Amino acid sequence: MCGIVGYVGSREATPVLMNGLKRLEYRGYDSAGIAILHEGKIKMVKTKGRLAALEGKLNSVDLKGHMGIGHTRWATHGEPSDANSHPHVSSGGKIAVVHNGILENYIKLKDFLISRGYNFQSETDTEVVANLIDYNYRDDLVKAVIETLNEMEGAYALGVICTDCPDEFVAARKDSPLIVGLGKDENYIASDIPAILEYTKNVIILEDREVVRISAGRAEIFNLLGERVYREVFHVDWDVASAEKGGYEHFMMKEICEEPAVVKAAISPRIRDGQILFENFSLTDEMVRSCEKINIVACGTAYHAGVVGKYAIERLVRISVEADLASEFRYRDPMVDKKQITIIISQSGETLDTLMALREARKKGSHVVSIVNVVGSSIARESDDVLYTFAGPEIAVASTKAYNAQLTVLYLLALKFGQIRGTVNDEDIRYYLDQLMGLPGNMEEILRDKKEIQRFAAGHYNAGSIFFIGRNIDYALSMEGSLKLKEISYIHSEAYAGGELKHGTIALVENGTLVICPMTQDLLFEKMVSNIREVKARGAVVLAITSRKHAPEAEKAADAVIAIPDIDPLIAPVTAVIPLQLFAYYMSVMKGNDVDKPRNIAKSVTVE
Ligand code: G6P
């Protein structure tokens, strides 16, 4: 949510900032802008809408200069409009600011600034930051920013330029991500690594409440007391191609097609001599043995992976597992203590609700193991242990490959915990590792048959409402199928547990209603067949997704069947989710939607 870039060096800043903003489009935004400092003046171009609109405006403006800041905004305070777009400039034109996050005490600060003669052009909280820095400024920008931050309540990542400082700018962060990219005689800031990957792979990940002064030759970091602090330089091993479409029409399709490789990458480094190894794990066997309950906390797709994880861990470890939405968990004073392990799942590692849930769990003494994709992200850094998903950058807003990777890591974790607690024996380990290692091949097979799903989508993209019905693990999978469809096709959809159908949803089924039924759980197959018959009796059109061995039976009940390779039902979501992701993808394409950047939603949700 909101993307920030900043540059200082010998290149023209505008194209560097525009390139960076394009790489951050995935975060979700509804307006954009850049500000360049040149010959002592701040020049700014900003607009409501996509980057193409900003590029259009830039064509008619001369925005030369070697230092600047850029922003994509996802509206929180004030509608998406030219005036509310960032950057925001202080009343006298001295300071320009881009901001990601929410300033909670901005009304009080705004009233104060108005009483001191400042005027405001926008409805945003960010304009308050620009004016407050100006108010605190004497002759030292770092000092003015620190004073301002000490008066601010809320979350922020900031980029600040000042007409008195032609060769340097200042950035800062708290609870919103920000990295510093180190080049040769040029430096950068960005909300995320892909924005600067084509220029440098050396980055510093700022900690909360840190301020950095950046010139072409150096990056000096300070804490909020104004003391120098020193941070390690990280070398990123993602290649530039991983953040590009590579011949695919959309990032989403590219990322779905990467899933077999992603699953392999999540397993391979963790298996040695037939055993599961988690390197540098501080969680001891004793802690696993004495654990009384496991909490899994996440948002969105990561939460749906967590619900599958609940089924898998309960089955393999025979321990009670609660899967909860981070936004619910953090505000319900959860019954967490040091006898419990909390698993936090997040692709970005920056989702604010998930981060706050992590802090809540740790505050209550729980050991936190996180499953995260983005290396060095806030959630990764604040966890007791991290298991990276190694999925590479996920750019499409709708999460796909991260889900498979999260599931894979959850299965490994469940097996490891089961082994430690004696609920899983060596033979089980061999069997499941064999099954898991067979996944990439099975996934490739499903991906080779994409056409079938495309054809089915072509016949249904005008549907007004689509239901997903599943039981047990297939219910968890249905939730993800339904979310994917909603996110990118904008079709109303709901996921229901098969057993709940008669308690309400069936009233909504009428002639032509499309119902999608994942049915990968052998023990519940017959029950799902009954559900299909019930909805078909009310006129529904049913698509079943099931294993090859069940396909002939399913064909007798459903209108269409997608058959996937036979694998153990416990790990079936890793393969069975692919037809659901492809279905959502094709529905979105056929409706002419912006598949990778759906309306209103953001990839990295850094506000509540
Ligand atoms: C947003 C994204 C989803 C994602 C969720 C959690 O809603 O649009 O795709 O699943 O955030 O994000 P995380 O980065 O914590 O996995």
Coordinates of C-alpha atoms and ligand atoms in Angstrom, one line a residue:
M1 CA 0.0 0.0 0.0
C2 CA 1.6 3.3 -1.1
G3 CA 5.0 3.0 -2.8
I4 CA 7.9 5.3 -2.1
V5 CA 11.1 5.8 -4.1
G6 CA 13.9 8.3 -3.8
Y7 CA 17.1 8.9 -5.7
V8 CA 20.3 11.0 -5.5
G9 CA 23.2 10.6 -7.9
S10 CA 24.4 11.6 -11.4
R11 CA 21.5 10.2 -13.4
E12 CA 18.4 12.1 -14.3
A13 CA 16.2 11.4 -11.3
T14 CA 12.8 11.4 -13.1
P15 CA 13.2 8.2 -15.2
V16 CA 14.8 6.4 -12.1
L17 CA 11.8 7.4 -10.0
M18 CA 9.3 6.4 -12.7
N19 CA 11.0 3.0 -13.1
G20 CA 10.9 2.4 -9.4
L21 CA 7.3 3.4 -9.1
K22 CA 6.4 1.0 -11.9
R23 CA 8.0 -1.8 -9.9
L24 CA 5.9 -0.8 -6.9
E25 CA 2.6 -0.7 -8.8
Y26 CA 1.8 -4.1 -7.4
R27 CA 1.3 -2.6 -4.0
G28 CA -1.9 -1.0 -5.1
Y29 CA -2.5 2.8 -5.7
D30 CA -4.9 5.3 -7.1
S31 CA -2.7 8.3 -7.7
A32 CA 1.0 9.1 -8.2
G33 CA 3.5 11.9 -8.2
I34 CA 7.2 12.9 -8.1
A35 CA 9.1 15.9 -6.9
I36 CA 12.6 16.9 -8.1
L37 CA 14.9 19.4 -6.5
H38 CA 16.7 21.4 -9.1
E39 CA 18.6 24.7 -8.9
G40 CA 17.2 25.4 -5.4
K41 CA 13.5 24.8 -6.4
I42 CA 11.2 21.9 -5.8
K43 CA 9.3 21.0 -9.1
M44 CA 6.4 18.6 -8.8
V45 CA 4.1 16.7 -11.0
K46 CA 1.3 14.6 -9.6
T47 CA -2.0 13.2 -10.6
K48 CA -5.0 11.0 -9.8
G49 CA -5.0 7.7 -11.6
R50 CA -2.3 5.3 -13.0
L51 CA 1.3 5.9 -13.7
A52 CA 0.4 6.2 -17.4
A53 CA -1.5 9.4 -16.5
L54 CA 1.6 10.7 -14.6
E55 CA 3.8 9.9 -17.6
G56 CA 1.4 11.8 -19.8
K57 CA 1.7 14.9 -17.6
L58 CA 5.5 14.5 -17.4
N59 CA 5.7 14.8 -21.2
S60 CA 4.7 18.4 -21.1
V61 CA 6.9 19.4 -18.1
D62 CA 10.6 19.9 -17.9
L63 CA 11.5 17.9 -14.7
K64 CA 15.3 17.8 -14.9
G65 CA 17.5 17.2 -11.8
H66 CA 19.5 14.6 -10.1
M67 CA 17.6 14.2 -6.8
G68 CA 14.0 13.5 -6.1
I69 CA 11.2 11.5 -4.4
G70 CA 8.3 9.7 -5.9
H71 CA 5.1 8.1 -4.6
T72 CA 2.1 5.9 -5.5
R73 CA -0.8 6.6 -3.2
W74 CA -3.5 4.3 -1.9
A75 CA -6.1 6.8 -0.5
T76 CA -6.7 6.8 3.2
H77 CA -7.3 10.5 4.2
G78 CA -9.2 12.1 1.4
E79 CA -10.4 10.8 -1.9
P80 CA -8.0 9.9 -4.8
S81 CA -7.5 13.4 -6.4
D82 CA -4.6 15.5 -7.9
A83 CA -4.6 17.6 -4.7
N84 CA -4.4 14.7 -2.3
S85 CA -1.7 12.9 -4.3
H86 CA 1.8 13.0 -2.9
P87 CA 4.4 14.6 -2.8
H88 CA 3.1 17.3 -0.5
V89 CA 4.9 20.6 -0.1
S90 CA 5.0 22.9 2.9
S91 CA 3.3 26.2 2.8
G92 CA 6.4 28.2 1.8
G93 CA 7.6 25.6 -0.7
K94 CA 10.7 24.6 1.2
I95 CA 9.9 21.0 2.1
A96 CA 8.4 18.2 0.0
V97 CA 7.3 14.9 1.6
V98 CA 6.1 11.5 0.4
H99 CA 4.6 9.3 3.1
N100 CA 3.3 5.8 3.6
G101 CA 1.3 5.1 6.7
I102 CA -1.3 6.9 8.8
L103 CA -0.6 9.9 11.1
E104 CA -3.0 9.4 13.9
N105 CA -2.8 12.7 15.7
Y106 CA -2.8 14.8 12.5
I107 CA -5.9 16.8 13.4
K108 CA -4.3 18.2 16.6
L109 CA -1.1 18.9 14.7
K110 CA -3.0 20.5 11.8
D111 CA -4.9 22.9 14.2
F112 CA -1.6 23.9 15.7
L113 CA 0.0 24.6 12.4
I114 CA -3.0 26.6 11.2
S115 CA -2.7 28.7 14.3
R116 CA 0.9 29.4 13.3
G117 CA -0.1 30.6 9.8
Y118 CA 0.3 27.5 7.7
N119 CA -2.3 26.8 5.1
F120 CA -3.3 23.4 3.6
Q121 CA -4.2 22.5 0.0
S122 CA -5.2 18.8 0.6
E123 CA -7.2 16.6 3.0
T124 CA -4.2 14.4 3.8
D125 CA -2.4 13.7 7.0
T126 CA 0.9 13.9 5.0
E127 CA 0.6 17.7 4.3
V128 CA 0.7 18.1 8.1
V129 CA 4.1 16.3 8.1
A130 CA 5.5 18.6 5.4
N131 CA 4.4 21.7 7.3
L132 CA 5.6 20.4 10.7
I133 CA 9.0 19.6 9.3
D134 CA 9.1 23.2 7.9
Y135 CA 8.0 24.5 11.3
N136 CA 10.7 22.6 13.1
Y137 CA 13.4 23.4 10.6
R138 CA 16.2 25.8 11.5
D139 CA 19.3 24.8 9.5
D140 CA 19.5 21.0 9.9
L141 CA 17.0 18.8 8.0
V142 CA 17.8 15.6 10.0
K143 CA 17.1 17.4 13.2
A144 CA 13.8 18.9 11.9
V145 CA 12.7 15.4 10.8
I146 CA 13.6 13.9 14.2
E147 CA 11.7 16.6 16.1
T148 CA 8.7 16.1 13.8
L149 CA 8.8 12.3 14.2
N150 CA 8.9 12.7 18.0
E151 CA 5.6 14.6 17.8
M152 CA 3.9 12.2 15.4
E153 CA 1.8 9.2 16.4
G154 CA 1.1 6.5 14.0
A155 CA 2.9 4.6 11.2
Y156 CA 5.2 6.1 8.6
A157 CA 7.8 5.7 5.9
L158 CA 8.9 9.1 4.7
G159 CA 11.0 10.7 2.0
V160 CA 11.8 14.3 2.6
I161 CA 13.6 16.9 0.4
C162 CA 14.4 20.5 1.3
T163 CA 15.4 23.4 -0.9
D164 CA 18.3 24.2 1.4
C165 CA 19.8 20.8 0.8
P166 CA 20.6 20.4 -2.9
D167 CA 22.7 17.2 -2.5
E168 CA 20.9 15.2 0.1
F169 CA 17.5 14.1 1.3
V170 CA 16.2 12.4 4.4
A171 CA 14.1 9.3 4.9
A172 CA 12.6 7.6 8.0
R173 CA 10.4 4.7 9.0
K174 CA 8.2 3.2 11.7
D175 CA 5.8 0.3 11.1
S176 CA 5.9 0.9 7.3
P177 CA 8.6 -0.6 5.2
L178 CA 11.6 1.3 3.8
I179 CA 14.9 0.2 2.4
V180 CA 18.0 2.1 1.4
G181 CA 19.7 1.0 -1.8
L182 CA 23.4 1.6 -2.1
G183 CA 24.9 2.2 -5.5
K184 CA 28.2 3.5 -6.7
D185 CA 28.1 7.3 -6.2
E186 CA 24.3 7.1 -6.1
N187 CA 21.8 6.0 -3.5
Y188 CA 18.1 5.2 -3.3
I189 CA 15.2 4.6 -1.0
A190 CA 12.2 2.4 -1.8
S191 CA 9.3 0.7 -0.1
D192 CA 10.5 -2.7 -1.5
I193 CA 13.5 -4.3 -3.2
P194 CA 12.1 -4.7 -6.7
A195 CA 11.9 -0.9 -7.1
I196 CA 15.7 -0.6 -7.2
L197 CA 16.8 -4.1 -8.2
E198 CA 17.9 -3.0 -11.7
Y199 CA 20.3 -0.5 -10.1
T200 CA 21.7 -2.2 -7.0
K201 CA 21.5 -5.4 -5.0
N202 CA 23.0 -3.9 -1.9
V203 CA 20.5 -2.7 0.6
I204 CA 20.1 -1.5 4.2
I205 CA 16.8 -2.4 5.8
L206 CA 16.0 0.5 8.1
E207 CA 14.7 -0.4 11.6
D208 CA 11.7 1.3 13.1
R209 CA 12.3 4.8 14.4
E210 CA 15.4 5.3 12.3
V211 CA 16.2 8.3 10.1
V212 CA 18.7 8.3 7.3
R213 CA 20.5 11.2 5.5
I214 CA 21.3 10.2 2.0
S215 CA 23.7 11.8 -0.5
A216 CA 25.2 10.3 -3.6
G217 CA 28.2 9.2 -1.6
R218 CA 26.8 8.1 1.7
A219 CA 23.9 7.0 3.8
E220 CA 24.1 8.0 7.5
I221 CA 21.5 6.5 9.9
F222 CA 20.4 8.1 13.2
N223 CA 18.0 7.1 15.9
L224 CA 15.3 9.5 17.2
L225 CA 17.8 10.8 19.8
G226 CA 20.0 12.0 16.9
E227 CA 22.7 9.4 17.6
R228 CA 24.5 7.6 14.7
V229 CA 23.6 3.9 14.3
Y230 CA 25.1 1.4 12.0
R231 CA 23.3 -1.3 10.0
E232 CA 24.5 -4.2 8.1
V233 CA 24.4 -4.1 4.3
F234 CA 22.3 -6.9 2.8
H235 CA 23.1 -8.4 -0.6
V236 CA 19.9 -9.4 -2.3
D237 CA 20.1 -12.5 -4.5
W238 CA 16.8 -12.0 -6.5
D239 CA 17.6 -11.4 -10.1
V240 CA 16.0 -8.6 -12.1
A241 CA 14.2 -11.1 -14.4
S242 CA 12.3 -12.4 -11.3
A243 CA 10.6 -9.0 -11.1
E244 CA 9.7 -8.9 -14.8
K245 CA 6.9 -10.5 -16.8
G246 CA 9.3 -12.6 -19.0
G247 CA 7.0 -13.0 -21.9
Y248 CA 3.8 -13.6 -19.9
E249 CA 0.9 -11.3 -20.4
H250 CA 0.4 -10.9 -16.7
F251 CA 2.5 -11.4 -13.6
M252 CA -0.3 -13.5 -12.1
M253 CA 0.0 -16.1 -14.9
K254 CA 3.8 -16.0 -14.7
E255 CA 3.6 -16.6 -10.9
I256 CA 1.1 -19.4 -11.2
C257 CA 3.5 -21.1 -13.7
E258 CA 6.4 -20.7 -11.3
E259 CA 4.6 -22.7 -8.6
P260 CA 6.2 -26.0 -9.3
A261 CA 9.7 -24.5 -9.0
V262 CA 8.6 -22.5 -5.9
V263 CA 7.4 -25.6 -4.1
K264 CA 10.7 -27.4 -4.9
A265 CA 12.6 -24.4 -3.6
A266 CA 10.7 -24.5 -0.3
I267 CA 11.4 -28.2 0.2
S268 CA 14.9 -28.9 -1.2
P269 CA 17.1 -26.9 1.2
R270 CA 15.2 -28.3 4.2
I271 CA 15.7 -32.0 3.5
R272 CA 19.0 -33.8 4.3
D273 CA 19.4 -37.5 4.4
G274 CA 15.7 -38.0 4.5
Q275 CA 15.3 -35.7 7.5
I276 CA 13.7 -32.3 7.8
L277 CA 16.1 -29.6 9.0
F278 CA 15.3 -26.0 9.9
E279 CA 18.6 -24.2 10.1
N280 CA 19.3 -21.7 12.9
F281 CA 16.1 -22.6 14.7
S282 CA 16.0 -21.4 18.2
L283 CA 12.8 -23.3 19.0
T284 CA 14.0 -26.4 20.9
D285 CA 12.6 -29.9 20.8
E286 CA 11.7 -29.5 24.5
M287 CA 9.6 -26.4 23.6
V288 CA 7.8 -28.3 20.9
R289 CA 7.2 -31.3 23.3
S290 CA 5.8 -29.1 26.1
C291 CA 3.7 -26.9 23.8
E292 CA 0.0 -27.0 24.7
K293 CA -1.5 -25.2 21.8
I294 CA -0.6 -23.7 18.5
N295 CA -1.9 -20.4 17.1
I296 CA -1.7 -19.6 13.4
V297 CA -2.3 -15.9 12.6
A298 CA -2.4 -14.2 9.2
C299 CA -4.5 -12.1 6.7
G300 CA -5.9 -12.8 3.3
T301 CA -4.4 -15.7 1.3
A302 CA -1.8 -16.3 4.0
Y303 CA -4.7 -16.8 6.5
H304 CA -6.2 -19.4 4.1
A305 CA -2.9 -21.2 4.0
G306 CA -3.0 -21.1 7.8
V307 CA -6.4 -22.7 7.9
V308 CA -5.0 -25.6 5.8
G309 CA -2.1 -25.6 8.2
K310 CA -4.5 -26.0 11.1
Y311 CA -6.0 -29.2 9.6
A312 CA -2.5 -30.6 8.7
I313 CA -1.0 -29.9 12.2
E314 CA -4.0 -31.2 14.1
R315 CA -3.9 -34.4 12.0
L316 CA -0.1 -35.0 12.2
V317 CA 0.8 -33.5 15.6
R318 CA -2.5 -34.2 17.5
I319 CA -2.4 -30.8 19.2
S320 CA -5.1 -28.2 19.2
V321 CA -4.5 -25.5 16.6
E322 CA -6.4 -22.2 16.3
A323 CA -6.2 -20.3 13.0
D324 CA -7.2 -16.7 13.3
L325 CA -7.3 -13.5 11.3
A326 CA -4.6 -11.1 12.5
S327 CA -7.1 -8.2 12.7
E328 CA -9.4 -10.2 15.0
F329 CA -6.6 -11.8 17.0
R330 CA -4.9 -8.6 18.0
Y331 CA -8.0 -6.9 19.4
R332 CA -9.5 -9.8 21.3
D333 CA -7.0 -10.1 24.1
P334 CA -6.2 -13.6 23.0
M335 CA -5.5 -16.4 25.5
V336 CA -1.9 -16.8 24.6
D337 CA 0.9 -17.8 26.9
K338 CA 4.4 -19.2 26.9
K339 CA 3.2 -22.8 26.6
Q340 CA 1.9 -21.9 23.1
I341 CA 3.7 -21.6 19.8
T342 CA 2.4 -18.9 17.4
I343 CA 2.9 -19.3 13.7
I344 CA 2.7 -16.0 11.8
I345 CA 2.3 -16.2 8.0
S346 CA 2.9 -13.3 5.6
Q347 CA 4.1 -13.0 2.0
S348 CA 5.2 -9.4 2.3
G349 CA 6.2 -9.6 6.0
E350 CA 4.8 -6.1 6.3
T351 CA 1.1 -6.5 6.8
L352 CA 0.4 -4.2 9.7
D353 CA -2.4 -6.3 11.4
T354 CA -0.2 -9.4 11.1
L355 CA 2.8 -7.5 12.5
M356 CA 0.7 -6.2 15.5
A357 CA -0.6 -9.8 16.1
L358 CA 3.0 -11.0 16.2
R359 CA 3.9 -8.4 18.8
E360 CA 0.8 -9.3 20.8
A361 CA 1.7 -13.0 20.8
R362 CA 5.3 -12.3 21.8
K363 CA 4.3 -9.8 24.5
K364 CA 2.3 -12.7 26.0
G365 CA 5.3 -14.9 26.0
S366 CA 4.5 -17.1 23.0
H367 CA 7.4 -18.2 20.8
V368 CA 6.8 -16.9 17.3
V369 CA 7.8 -18.8 14.2
S370 CA 7.0 -16.9 11.1
I371 CA 6.6 -18.1 7.5
V372 CA 7.6 -15.1 5.3
N373 CA 8.6 -14.5 1.7
V374 CA 10.4 -11.1 1.9
V375 CA 13.8 -11.5 3.4
G376 CA 14.5 -8.9 6.1
S377 CA 10.9 -7.7 6.3
S378 CA 9.5 -6.4 9.7
I379 CA 7.7 -9.7 10.5
A380 CA 10.9 -11.7 9.7
R381 CA 13.0 -9.5 11.9
E382 CA 10.7 -9.5 14.9
S383 CA 10.0 -13.2 15.0
D384 CA 11.9 -15.7 17.2
D385 CA 12.4 -17.9 14.2
V386 CA 11.7 -17.4 10.5
L387 CA 11.1 -20.0 7.8
Y388 CA 11.5 -18.2 4.4
T389 CA 9.3 -19.4 1.6
F390 CA 11.9 -18.6 -1.1
A391 CA 9.2 -17.9 -3.6
G392 CA 11.0 -14.9 -5.2
P393 CA 9.2 -11.5 -5.6
E394 CA 5.4 -11.8 -6.0
I395 CA 4.2 -8.9 -8.0
A396 CA 0.6 -9.6 -8.9
V397 CA -1.7 -8.2 -6.2
A398 CA -3.6 -11.6 -6.1
S399 CA -1.3 -13.9 -4.2
T400 CA -0.7 -17.3 -5.9
K401 CA 2.8 -18.8 -5.6
A402 CA 3.2 -17.6 -2.1
Y403 CA 0.2 -19.7 -1.0
N404 CA 1.7 -22.9 -2.4
A405 CA 5.0 -22.1 -0.7
Q406 CA 3.4 -21.3 2.6
L407 CA 1.5 -24.6 2.5
T408 CA 4.7 -26.5 1.7
V409 CA 6.5 -25.0 4.7
L410 CA 3.5 -25.7 6.9
Y411 CA 3.5 -29.4 6.0
L412 CA 7.3 -29.6 6.7
L413 CA 6.7 -27.9 10.1
A414 CA 3.8 -30.2 10.9
L415 CA 5.9 -33.3 10.1
K416 CA 8.8 -32.0 12.1
F417 CA 6.6 -31.2 15.1
G418 CA 4.9 -34.6 14.8
Q419 CA 8.3 -36.3 14.7
I420 CA 9.5 -34.5 17.8
R421 CA 6.3 -35.3 19.7
G422 CA 6.2 -38.9 18.5
T423 CA 2.9 -38.7 16.6
V424 CA 4.7 -39.2 13.2
N425 CA 7.1 -42.1 12.7
D426 CA 10.0 -42.6 10.3
E427 CA 7.8 -44.4 7.8
D428 CA 5.3 -41.5 7.8
I429 CA 8.2 -39.0 7.2
R430 CA 9.4 -41.0 4.3
Y431 CA 5.9 -41.3 2.9
Y432 CA 5.0 -37.6 3.2
L433 CA 8.4 -36.4 1.9
D434 CA 7.9 -38.6 -1.1
Q435 CA 4.5 -37.1 -1.6
L436 CA 5.8 -33.6 -1.2
M437 CA 8.7 -34.1 -3.6
G438 CA 6.2 -35.5 -6.1
L439 CA 4.2 -32.2 -6.0
P440 CA 6.2 -30.2 -8.6
G441 CA 5.7 -32.9 -11.3
N442 CA 2.0 -33.1 -10.5
M443 CA 1.6 -29.4 -10.6
E444 CA 3.3 -29.2 -14.0
E445 CA 0.7 -31.7 -15.3
I446 CA -2.1 -29.5 -14.2
L447 CA -0.5 -26.5 -15.8
R448 CA -0.2 -28.3 -19.1
D449 CA -4.1 -28.6 -19.1
K450 CA -4.8 -24.9 -18.7
K451 CA -7.1 -24.8 -21.8
E452 CA -9.8 -26.8 -20.1
I453 CA -10.2 -24.3 -17.4
Q454 CA -10.0 -21.4 -19.8
R455 CA -12.9 -23.0 -21.8
F456 CA -15.0 -23.4 -18.7
A457 CA -14.3 -19.8 -17.7
A458 CA -15.3 -18.6 -21.2
G459 CA -18.8 -20.0 -20.6
H460 CA -19.3 -18.4 -17.2
Y461 CA -17.6 -15.0 -17.0
N462 CA -20.9 -13.2 -16.9
A463 CA -22.0 -15.0 -13.7
G464 CA -23.4 -12.7 -11.1
S465 CA -22.5 -14.9 -8.1
I466 CA -20.5 -18.0 -7.6
F467 CA -20.4 -20.4 -4.7
F468 CA -17.5 -22.6 -3.6
I469 CA -18.4 -25.6 -1.5
G470 CA -15.9 -27.9 0.2
R471 CA -15.5 -30.0 3.3
N472 CA -12.6 -30.1 5.7
I473 CA -9.4 -29.1 3.9
D474 CA -11.4 -28.5 0.8
Y475 CA -13.4 -25.9 2.7
A476 CA -10.1 -24.1 3.5
L477 CA -9.3 -24.4 -0.2
S478 CA -12.7 -23.1 -1.2
M479 CA -12.1 -19.9 0.8
E480 CA -8.9 -19.3 -1.2
G481 CA -10.7 -20.1 -4.5
S482 CA -13.5 -17.7 -3.6
L483 CA -11.1 -14.9 -2.5
K484 CA -9.1 -15.2 -5.7
L485 CA -12.2 -14.9 -7.8
K486 CA -13.5 -11.9 -5.9
E487 CA -10.2 -10.1 -5.9
I488 CA -9.7 -10.0 -9.7
S489 CA -13.0 -10.8 -11.4
Y490 CA -15.1 -8.6 -9.1
I491 CA -17.8 -11.4 -9.1
H492 CA -19.6 -11.9 -5.8
S493 CA -18.6 -15.2 -4.3
E494 CA -18.8 -17.1 -1.1
A495 CA -17.1 -20.2 0.3
Y496 CA -19.3 -22.6 2.3
A497 CA -18.6 -25.7 4.3
G498 CA -20.5 -28.5 2.5
G499 CA -22.2 -29.5 5.8
E500 CA -23.5 -25.9 6.3
L501 CA -25.2 -25.7 2.9
K502 CA -28.6 -26.7 4.3
H503 CA -28.3 -24.1 7.0
G504 CA -28.9 -21.2 4.7
T505 CA -26.9 -20.9 1.5
I506 CA -29.0 -23.4 -0.4
A507 CA -31.7 -20.8 -0.4
L508 CA -29.6 -18.7 -2.8
V509 CA -29.2 -21.5 -5.3
E510 CA -31.4 -21.2 -8.3
N511 CA -31.5 -22.1 -12.0
G512 CA -28.0 -21.5 -13.5
T513 CA -26.2 -20.7 -10.2
L514 CA -22.5 -21.7 -10.6
V515 CA -21.2 -23.9 -7.8
I516 CA -17.5 -25.0 -7.7
C517 CA -16.7 -28.0 -5.6
P518 CA -13.2 -29.0 -4.7
M519 CA -13.5 -32.7 -3.6
T520 CA -10.0 -34.0 -2.9
Q521 CA -10.7 -35.6 0.5
D522 CA -11.3 -39.3 0.0
L523 CA -13.2 -39.8 3.3
L524 CA -15.7 -37.0 2.4
F525 CA -16.1 -37.7 -1.3
E526 CA -19.5 -39.3 -1.0
K527 CA -20.7 -36.5 1.3
M528 CA -19.7 -34.0 -1.4
V529 CA -21.5 -36.0 -4.1
S530 CA -24.6 -35.6 -2.0
N531 CA -24.0 -31.8 -1.7
I532 CA -23.7 -31.7 -5.5
R533 CA -27.0 -33.5 -6.0
E534 CA -28.7 -31.1 -3.6
V535 CA -27.6 -28.0 -5.4
K536 CA -28.2 -29.6 -8.8
A537 CA -31.7 -30.4 -7.8
R538 CA -32.2 -26.6 -7.4
G539 CA -30.8 -25.8 -10.9
A540 CA -27.1 -25.2 -10.1
V541 CA -24.4 -25.8 -12.6
V542 CA -21.5 -27.6 -10.9
L543 CA -17.8 -27.7 -11.6
A544 CA -16.0 -30.4 -9.5
I545 CA -12.3 -30.5 -9.0
T546 CA -11.2 -33.9 -7.8
S547 CA -8.5 -36.5 -8.1
R548 CA -8.3 -38.8 -11.2
K549 CA -9.4 -41.9 -9.3
H550 CA -12.6 -40.1 -8.3
A551 CA -13.2 -38.4 -11.6
P552 CA -15.6 -41.0 -13.1
E553 CA -17.8 -40.9 -10.1
A554 CA -17.8 -37.1 -10.0
E555 CA -18.7 -36.9 -13.7
K556 CA -22.0 -38.7 -12.9
A557 CA -23.0 -35.9 -10.5
A558 CA -21.3 -32.7 -11.8
D559 CA -21.7 -30.8 -15.1
A560 CA -17.9 -30.5 -15.5
V561 CA -14.9 -32.1 -13.8
I562 CA -11.3 -31.0 -13.6
A563 CA -9.3 -34.1 -12.8
I564 CA -6.0 -33.6 -11.0
P565 CA -3.3 -36.2 -10.3
D566 CA -3.9 -38.6 -7.3
I567 CA -2.0 -37.5 -4.3
D568 CA -2.4 -37.8 -0.5
P569 CA -5.5 -35.7 0.4
L570 CA -3.6 -33.9 3.2
I571 CA -1.4 -32.1 0.7
A572 CA -3.9 -31.9 -2.1
P573 CA -4.5 -28.1 -1.7
V574 CA -1.0 -27.4 -3.2
T575 CA -2.2 -28.9 -6.5
A576 CA -6.0 -28.4 -6.3
V577 CA -5.6 -24.6 -5.8
I578 CA -4.1 -24.3 -9.3
P579 CA -7.4 -24.8 -11.2
L580 CA -9.0 -22.3 -8.9
Q581 CA -6.3 -19.7 -9.4
L582 CA -6.5 -20.3 -13.2
F583 CA -10.3 -20.0 -13.1
A584 CA -10.1 -16.6 -11.4
Y585 CA -7.4 -15.5 -13.8
Y586 CA -9.3 -16.4 -16.9
M587 CA -12.5 -14.9 -15.6
S588 CA -10.7 -11.6 -14.9
V589 CA -9.0 -11.6 -18.4
M590 CA -12.4 -12.3 -20.1
K591 CA -14.0 -9.5 -18.2
G592 CA -11.3 -7.2 -19.4
N593 CA -10.1 -6.4 -15.8
D594 CA -6.7 -5.2 -14.8
V595 CA -5.6 -8.7 -13.6
D596 CA -2.4 -7.7 -11.8
K597 CA -3.7 -4.6 -10.3
P598 CA -7.3 -5.1 -9.3
R599 CA -9.4 -2.1 -8.2
N600 CA -9.4 -1.0 -4.6
I601 CA -7.0 -3.7 -3.2
A602 CA -3.3 -3.4 -2.3
K603 CA -0.7 -6.1 -2.1
S604 CA 1.0 -4.8 0.9
V605 CA -1.5 -3.6 3.5
T606 CA 0.5 -1.4 5.8
V607 CA -2.5 0.3 7.4
E608 CA -5.2 -1.1 9.6
Ligands
G6P1 C1 -3.5 -8.2 0.9 C2 -3.2 -8.9 -0.4 C3 -3.4 -10.4 -0.3 C4 -2.6 -10.9 0.9 C5 -2.9 -10.2 2.2 C6 -1.9 -10.6 3.3 O1 -4.8 -8.3 1.2 O2 -4.0 -8.3 -1.4 O3 -3.0 -11.0 -1.5 O4 -2.9 -12.3 1.0 O5 -2.7 -8.8 2.0 O6 -0.6 -10.2 2.9 P1 0.7 -10.8 3.4 O7 1.8 -10.1 2.7 O8 0.7 -10.6 4.9 O9 0.7 -12.3 3.1

